[in-house]
Amino acid sequence: MSDILQQLAQVLEARKQADPESSYVASLHHKGLNKILEKVGEECTETLLAAKDAEHSGETRDLVNETADLWFHSMVMLSRLGLGPDDVLQELANRFDLSGLEEKASRNS
Ligand SMILES: N=c1c2ncn([C@@H]3O[C@H](COP(=O)(O)OP(=O)(O)OP(=O)(O)O)[C@@H](O)[C@H]3O)c2ncn1[C@@H]1O[C@H](COP(=O)(O)O)[C@@H](O)[C@H]1O
């Protein structure tokens, strides 16, 4: 599934040079980092509200949609700063390895 993130990252990179009139991503870059961060903040709040709703209603569709918006805008932010999903996935992998080692160490003691 992380192929999707890689493919989206390539599209986001190409959209940096696209026409802001025809590309949403290009329009965000045209408005600058503060606009991108504002969108990340908005999507974060919408995700939290959707999670609270999901807890009460048991309906999770909105939560999945809002989380996708949050991931998408976070990827635009990373792309703006010369980073991509690989950087974050590598960090998660590092932590996974570390916790695996700790788990092994505690089993052996
Ligand atoms: N995954 C997405 C994606 N997810 C969400 N969005 C857009 O993010 C915005 C969500 O913000 P809001 O819900 O606040 O909607 P809004 O009121 O229109 O936004 P603002 O006017 O406040 O900025 C909507 O305009 C969505 O269309 C996305 N726009 C694009 N993509 C991907 O990015 C690629 C490049 O898109 P373009 O740059 O438009 O070609 C596309 O092929 C898609 O794969």
CSV table of C-alpha atoms and ligand atoms in Angstrom, one decimal, residues 8 11-12 15 22-28 31 35 38-39 42-43 46 66 68-69 72-73, ligand 1:
chain,number,residue,atom,x,y,z
A,8,LEU,CA,1.2,10.4,-4.8
A,11,VAL,CA,2.5,13.6,-8.5
A,12,LEU,CA,3.0,16.2,-5.7
A,15,ARG,CA,2.6,19.7,-9.3
A,22,SER,CA,-5.7,24.1,-12.8
A,23,SER,CA,-4.0,22.2,-9.9
A,24,TYR,CA,-5.0,22.3,-6.2
A,25,VAL,CA,-1.5,21.4,-5.1
A,26,ALA,CA,0.1,24.1,-7.3
A,27,SER,CA,-2.4,26.6,-5.8
A,28,LEU,CA,-1.3,25.7,-2.3
A,31,LYS,CA,0.0,30.6,-1.6
A,35,LYS,CA,-1.4,28.3,3.7
A,38,GLU,CA,-3.2,26.2,7.8
A,39,LYS,CA,-4.7,23.4,5.8
A,42,GLU,CA,-7.8,22.5,9.6
A,43,GLU,CA,-7.7,18.8,8.5
A,46,GLU,CA,-11.7,17.9,11.3
A,66,GLU,CA,-10.8,13.2,7.1
A,68,ALA,CA,-7.0,10.9,4.1
A,69,ASP,CA,-7.3,14.7,3.9
A,72,PHE,CA,-2.6,14.3,1.9
A,73,HIS,CA,-2.0,17.8,3.2
B,1,LIG,N1,-5.5,13.4,-2.7
B,1,LIG,C1,-5.8,14.5,-3.1
B,1,LIG,C2,-6.7,15.4,-2.3
B,1,LIG,N2,-7.3,15.2,-1.1
B,1,LIG,C3,-8.0,16.3,-0.8
B,1,LIG,N3,-7.8,17.2,-1.8
B,1,LIG,C4,-8.4,18.5,-1.9
B,1,LIG,O1,-8.2,19.2,-0.7
B,1,LIG,C5,-9.2,20.1,-0.4
B,1,LIG,C6,-9.7,19.8,1.0
B,1,LIG,O2,-9.9,21.0,1.6
B,1,LIG,P1,-11.3,21.4,2.1
B,1,LIG,O3,-12.1,20.2,2.5
B,1,LIG,O4,-11.0,22.4,3.2
B,1,LIG,O5,-12.0,22.1,0.8
B,1,LIG,P2,-11.8,23.5,0.2
B,1,LIG,O6,-12.8,24.4,0.9
B,1,LIG,O7,-12.1,23.4,-1.3
B,1,LIG,O8,-10.3,24.1,0.5
B,1,LIG,P3,-9.8,25.6,0.6
B,1,LIG,O9,-10.5,26.4,-0.4
B,1,LIG,O10,-10.1,26.0,2.1
B,1,LIG,O11,-8.3,25.5,0.4
B,1,LIG,C7,-10.3,19.9,-1.5
B,1,LIG,O12,-10.2,20.9,-2.5
B,1,LIG,C8,-9.9,18.5,-2.1
B,1,LIG,O13,-10.2,18.4,-3.5
B,1,LIG,C9,-7.0,16.7,-2.7
B,1,LIG,N4,-6.5,17.2,-3.9
B,1,LIG,C10,-5.7,16.4,-4.6
B,1,LIG,N5,-5.4,15.1,-4.3
B,1,LIG,C11,-4.4,14.3,-5.1
B,1,LIG,O14,-3.4,15.2,-5.6
B,1,LIG,C12,-3.3,15.0,-7.0
B,1,LIG,C13,-2.9,16.3,-7.6
B,1,LIG,O15,-4.0,17.2,-7.5
B,1,LIG,P4,-4.1,18.5,-8.4
B,1,LIG,O16,-3.0,19.4,-7.9
B,1,LIG,O17,-5.4,19.1,-8.2
B,1,LIG,O18,-3.9,18.1,-9.8
B,1,LIG,C14,-4.6,14.4,-7.4
B,1,LIG,O19,-4.4,13.6,-8.5
B,1,LIG,C15,-5.0,13.6,-6.2
B,1,LIG,O20,-4.4,12.3,-6.3
